[in-house]
PDB file of C-alpha atoms in Angstrom:
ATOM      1  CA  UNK A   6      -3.439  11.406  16.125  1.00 74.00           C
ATOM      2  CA  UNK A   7      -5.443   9.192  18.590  1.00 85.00           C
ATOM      3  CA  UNK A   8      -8.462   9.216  15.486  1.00 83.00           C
ATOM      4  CA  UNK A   9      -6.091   7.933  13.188  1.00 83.00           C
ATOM      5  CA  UNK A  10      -4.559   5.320  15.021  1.00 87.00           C
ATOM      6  CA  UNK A  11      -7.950   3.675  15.302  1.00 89.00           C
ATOM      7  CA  UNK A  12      -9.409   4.297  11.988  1.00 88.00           C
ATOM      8  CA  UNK A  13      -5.894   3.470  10.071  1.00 93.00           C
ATOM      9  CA  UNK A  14      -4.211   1.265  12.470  1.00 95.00           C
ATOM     10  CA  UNK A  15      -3.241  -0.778   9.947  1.00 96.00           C
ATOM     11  CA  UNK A  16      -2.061   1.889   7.418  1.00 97.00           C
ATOM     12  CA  UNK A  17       0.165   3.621  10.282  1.00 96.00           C
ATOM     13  CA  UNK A  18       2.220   0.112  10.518  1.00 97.00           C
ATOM     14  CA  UNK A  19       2.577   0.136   6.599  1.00 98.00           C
ATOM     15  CA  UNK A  20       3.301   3.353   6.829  1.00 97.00           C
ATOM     16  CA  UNK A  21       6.480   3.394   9.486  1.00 97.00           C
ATOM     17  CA  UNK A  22       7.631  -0.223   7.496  1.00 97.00           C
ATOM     18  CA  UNK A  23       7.905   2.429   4.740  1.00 98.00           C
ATOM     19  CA  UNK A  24       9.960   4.492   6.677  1.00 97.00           C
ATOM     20  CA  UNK A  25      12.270   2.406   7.697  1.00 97.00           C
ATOM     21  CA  UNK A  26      12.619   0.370   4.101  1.00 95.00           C
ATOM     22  CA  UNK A  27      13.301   4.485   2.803  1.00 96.00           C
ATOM     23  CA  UNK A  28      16.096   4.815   5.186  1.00 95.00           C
ATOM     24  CA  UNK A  29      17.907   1.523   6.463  1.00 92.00           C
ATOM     25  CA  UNK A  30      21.128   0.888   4.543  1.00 89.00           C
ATOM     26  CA  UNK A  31      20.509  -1.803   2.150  1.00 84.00           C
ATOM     27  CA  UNK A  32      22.503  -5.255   2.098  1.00 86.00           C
ATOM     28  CA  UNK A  33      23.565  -6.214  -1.648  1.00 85.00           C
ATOM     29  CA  UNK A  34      22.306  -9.327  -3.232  1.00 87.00           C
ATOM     30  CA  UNK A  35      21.765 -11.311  -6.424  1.00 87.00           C
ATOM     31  CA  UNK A  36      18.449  -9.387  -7.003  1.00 83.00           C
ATOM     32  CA  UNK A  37      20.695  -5.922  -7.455  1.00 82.00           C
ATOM     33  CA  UNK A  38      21.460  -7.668 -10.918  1.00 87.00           C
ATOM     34  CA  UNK A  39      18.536  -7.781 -11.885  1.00 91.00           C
ATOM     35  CA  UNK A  40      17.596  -3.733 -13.651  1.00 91.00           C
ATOM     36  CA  UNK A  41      15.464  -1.677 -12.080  1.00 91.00           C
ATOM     37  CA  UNK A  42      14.783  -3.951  -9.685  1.00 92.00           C
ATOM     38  CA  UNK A  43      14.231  -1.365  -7.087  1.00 93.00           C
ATOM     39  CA  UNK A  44      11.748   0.808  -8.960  1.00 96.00           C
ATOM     40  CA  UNK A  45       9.051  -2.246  -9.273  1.00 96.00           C
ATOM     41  CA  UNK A  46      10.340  -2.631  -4.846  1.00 95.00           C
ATOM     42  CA  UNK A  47       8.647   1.230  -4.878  1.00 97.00           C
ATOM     43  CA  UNK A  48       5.779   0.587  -6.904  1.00 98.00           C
ATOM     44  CA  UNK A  49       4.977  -2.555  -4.430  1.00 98.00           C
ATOM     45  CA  UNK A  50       5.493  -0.180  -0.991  1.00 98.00           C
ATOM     46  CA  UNK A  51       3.259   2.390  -2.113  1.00 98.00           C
ATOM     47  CA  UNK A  52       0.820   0.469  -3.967  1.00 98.00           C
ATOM     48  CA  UNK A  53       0.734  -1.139  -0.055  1.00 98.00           C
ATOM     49  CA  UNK A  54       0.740   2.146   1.710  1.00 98.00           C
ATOM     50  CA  UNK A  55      -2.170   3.976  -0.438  1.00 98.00           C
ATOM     51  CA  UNK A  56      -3.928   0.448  -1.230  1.00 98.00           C
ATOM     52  CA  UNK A  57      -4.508   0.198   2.887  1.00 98.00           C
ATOM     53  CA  UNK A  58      -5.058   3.570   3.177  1.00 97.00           C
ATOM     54  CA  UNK A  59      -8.123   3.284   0.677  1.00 96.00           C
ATOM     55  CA  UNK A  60      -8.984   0.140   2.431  1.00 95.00           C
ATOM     56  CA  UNK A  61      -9.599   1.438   5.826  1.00 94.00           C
ATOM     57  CA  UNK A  62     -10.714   4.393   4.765  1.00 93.00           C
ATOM     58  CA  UNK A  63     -13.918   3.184   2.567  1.00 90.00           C
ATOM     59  CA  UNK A  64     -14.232   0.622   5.476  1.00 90.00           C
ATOM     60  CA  UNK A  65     -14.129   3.146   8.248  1.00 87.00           C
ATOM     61  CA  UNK A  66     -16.914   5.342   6.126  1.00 83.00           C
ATOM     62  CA  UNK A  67     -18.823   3.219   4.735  1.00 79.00           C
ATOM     63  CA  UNK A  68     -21.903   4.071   6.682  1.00 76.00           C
ATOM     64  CA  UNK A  69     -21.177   7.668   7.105  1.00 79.00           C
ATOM     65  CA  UNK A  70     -20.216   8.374   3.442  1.00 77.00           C
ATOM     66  CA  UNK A  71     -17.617  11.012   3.969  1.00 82.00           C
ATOM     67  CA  UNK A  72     -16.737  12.726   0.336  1.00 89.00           C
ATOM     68  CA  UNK A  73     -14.615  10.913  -1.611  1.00 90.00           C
ATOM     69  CA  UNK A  74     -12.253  13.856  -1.939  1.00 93.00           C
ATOM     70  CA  UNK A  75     -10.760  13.255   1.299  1.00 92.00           C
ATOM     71  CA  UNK A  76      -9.433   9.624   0.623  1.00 93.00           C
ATOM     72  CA  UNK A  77      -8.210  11.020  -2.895  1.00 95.00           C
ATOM     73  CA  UNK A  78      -6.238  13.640  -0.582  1.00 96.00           C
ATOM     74  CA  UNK A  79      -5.810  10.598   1.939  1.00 94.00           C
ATOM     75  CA  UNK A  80      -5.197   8.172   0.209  1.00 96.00           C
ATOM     76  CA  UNK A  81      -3.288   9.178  -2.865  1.00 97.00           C
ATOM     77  CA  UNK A  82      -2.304  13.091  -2.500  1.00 98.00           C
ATOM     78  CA  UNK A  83      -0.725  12.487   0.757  1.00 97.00           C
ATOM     79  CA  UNK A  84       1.234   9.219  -0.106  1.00 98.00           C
ATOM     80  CA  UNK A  85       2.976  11.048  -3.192  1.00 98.00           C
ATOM     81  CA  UNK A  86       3.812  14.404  -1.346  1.00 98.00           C
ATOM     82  CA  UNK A  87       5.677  12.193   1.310  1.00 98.00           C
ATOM     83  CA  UNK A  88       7.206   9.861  -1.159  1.00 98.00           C
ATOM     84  CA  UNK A  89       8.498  13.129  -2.426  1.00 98.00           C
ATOM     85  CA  UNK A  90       9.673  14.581   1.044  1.00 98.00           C
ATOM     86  CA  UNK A  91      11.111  10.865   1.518  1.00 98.00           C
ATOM     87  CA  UNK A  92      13.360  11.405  -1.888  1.00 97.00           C
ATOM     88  CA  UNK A  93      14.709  14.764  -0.436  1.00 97.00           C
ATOM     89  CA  UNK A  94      15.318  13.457   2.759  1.00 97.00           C
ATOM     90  CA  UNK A  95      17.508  10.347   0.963  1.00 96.00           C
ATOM     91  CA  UNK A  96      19.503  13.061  -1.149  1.00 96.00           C
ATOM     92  CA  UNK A  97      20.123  15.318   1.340  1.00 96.00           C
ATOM     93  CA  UNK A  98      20.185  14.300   4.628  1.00 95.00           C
ATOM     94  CA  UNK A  99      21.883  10.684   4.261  1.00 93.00           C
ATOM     95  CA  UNK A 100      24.687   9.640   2.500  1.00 91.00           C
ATOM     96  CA  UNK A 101      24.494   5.931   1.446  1.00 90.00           C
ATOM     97  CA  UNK A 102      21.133   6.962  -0.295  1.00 89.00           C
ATOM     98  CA  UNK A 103      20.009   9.105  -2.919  1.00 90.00           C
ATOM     99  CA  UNK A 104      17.054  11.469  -3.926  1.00 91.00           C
ATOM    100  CA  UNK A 105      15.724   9.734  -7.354  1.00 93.00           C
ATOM    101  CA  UNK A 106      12.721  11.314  -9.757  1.00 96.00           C
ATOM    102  CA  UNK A 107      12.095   7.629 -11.052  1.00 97.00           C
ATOM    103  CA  UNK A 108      11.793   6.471  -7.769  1.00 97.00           C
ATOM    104  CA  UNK A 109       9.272   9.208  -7.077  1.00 98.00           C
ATOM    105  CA  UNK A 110       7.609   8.229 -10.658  1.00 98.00           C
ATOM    106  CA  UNK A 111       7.908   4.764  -9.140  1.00 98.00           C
ATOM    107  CA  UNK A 112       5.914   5.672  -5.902  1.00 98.00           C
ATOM    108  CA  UNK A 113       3.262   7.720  -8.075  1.00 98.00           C
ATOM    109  CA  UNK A 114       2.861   4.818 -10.241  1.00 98.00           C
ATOM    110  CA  UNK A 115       2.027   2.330  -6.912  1.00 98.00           C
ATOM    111  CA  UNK A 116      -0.562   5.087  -6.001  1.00 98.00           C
ATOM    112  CA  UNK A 117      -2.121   5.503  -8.679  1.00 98.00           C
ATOM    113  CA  UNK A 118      -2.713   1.866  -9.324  1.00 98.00           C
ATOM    114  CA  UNK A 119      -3.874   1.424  -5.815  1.00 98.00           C
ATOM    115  CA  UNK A 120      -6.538   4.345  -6.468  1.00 98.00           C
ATOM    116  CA  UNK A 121      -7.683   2.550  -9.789  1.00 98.00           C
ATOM    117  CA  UNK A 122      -7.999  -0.556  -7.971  1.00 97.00           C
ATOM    118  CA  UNK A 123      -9.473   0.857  -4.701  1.00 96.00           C
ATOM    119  CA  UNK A 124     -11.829   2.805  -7.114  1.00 95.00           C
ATOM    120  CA  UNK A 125     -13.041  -0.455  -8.787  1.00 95.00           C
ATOM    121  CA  UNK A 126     -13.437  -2.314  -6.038  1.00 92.00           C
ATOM    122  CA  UNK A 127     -15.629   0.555  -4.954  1.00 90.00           C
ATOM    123  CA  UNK A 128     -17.697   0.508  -7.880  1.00 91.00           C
ATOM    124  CA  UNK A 129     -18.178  -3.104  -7.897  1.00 91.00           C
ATOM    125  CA  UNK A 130     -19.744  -2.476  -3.932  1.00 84.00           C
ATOM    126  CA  UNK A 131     -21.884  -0.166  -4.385  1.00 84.00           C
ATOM    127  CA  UNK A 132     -23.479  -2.230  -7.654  1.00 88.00           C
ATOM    128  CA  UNK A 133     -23.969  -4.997  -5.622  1.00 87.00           C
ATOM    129  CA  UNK A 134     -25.236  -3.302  -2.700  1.00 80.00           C
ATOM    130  CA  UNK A 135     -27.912  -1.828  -5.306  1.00 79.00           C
ATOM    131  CA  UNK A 136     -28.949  -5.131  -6.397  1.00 74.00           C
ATOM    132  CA  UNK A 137     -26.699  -4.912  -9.455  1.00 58.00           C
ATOM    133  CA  UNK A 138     -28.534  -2.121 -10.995  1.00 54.00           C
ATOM    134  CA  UNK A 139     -26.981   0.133 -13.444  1.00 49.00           C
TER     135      UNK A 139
END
């Protein structure tokens, strides 16, 4: 855990805001007019979560080159599996919350762009690292 905490300090606070934005009771507003407001609120937390977790992770490897596999499981894998625990947990284990498979499409989606991006970005490194070859 101690490893973590220094190579992803940053990621574990994104991470617990995460956990508490999944589980504290809401207050209504003028924004809860607006539709589907809250799926484009879960795209944005776990674009954040898997976006830092890609961040730290290609800056705490970037001279030891550790496979890219495990930020894919890092980075994206793990992020939907616990948005998915996080929907079970809101369905059955609270009751002013609810388990929701758009929400979960919702987190996916914020992964997923987070990996494209992260991937880019990664691309667009290493080119001009190479002298902008290729």
């Amino acid at each position: 855990m101690l490893y973590f905490l220094r190579r992803y300090p940053i990621s574990m606070l994104v991470i617990l805001a995460v956990i508490y934005l999944s589980f504290f009771r809401p207050p209504s507003t003028d924004l809860d007019s607006i539709p589907h407001i809250d799926k484009v609120v879960h795209v944005c937390m776990y674009f954040g979560m898997s976006g830092m977790l890609w961040l730290e992770f290609l800056r705490a490897h970037r001279r030891d080159r550790a496979p890219l596999w495990h930020a894919w499981v890092g980075a994206f894998l793990c992020p939907v599996l616990f948005s998915g625990v996080v929907e079970l947990l809101q369905a059955y284990c609270t009751t002013y919350r609810g388990g929701d498979w758009l929400d979960f499409a919702a987190n996916a989606a914020g992964a997923a762009l987070a990996t494209a991006v992260a991937l880019a970005v990664r691309r667009a490194l290493r080119r001009r690292s190479a002298g902008g070859c290729r």
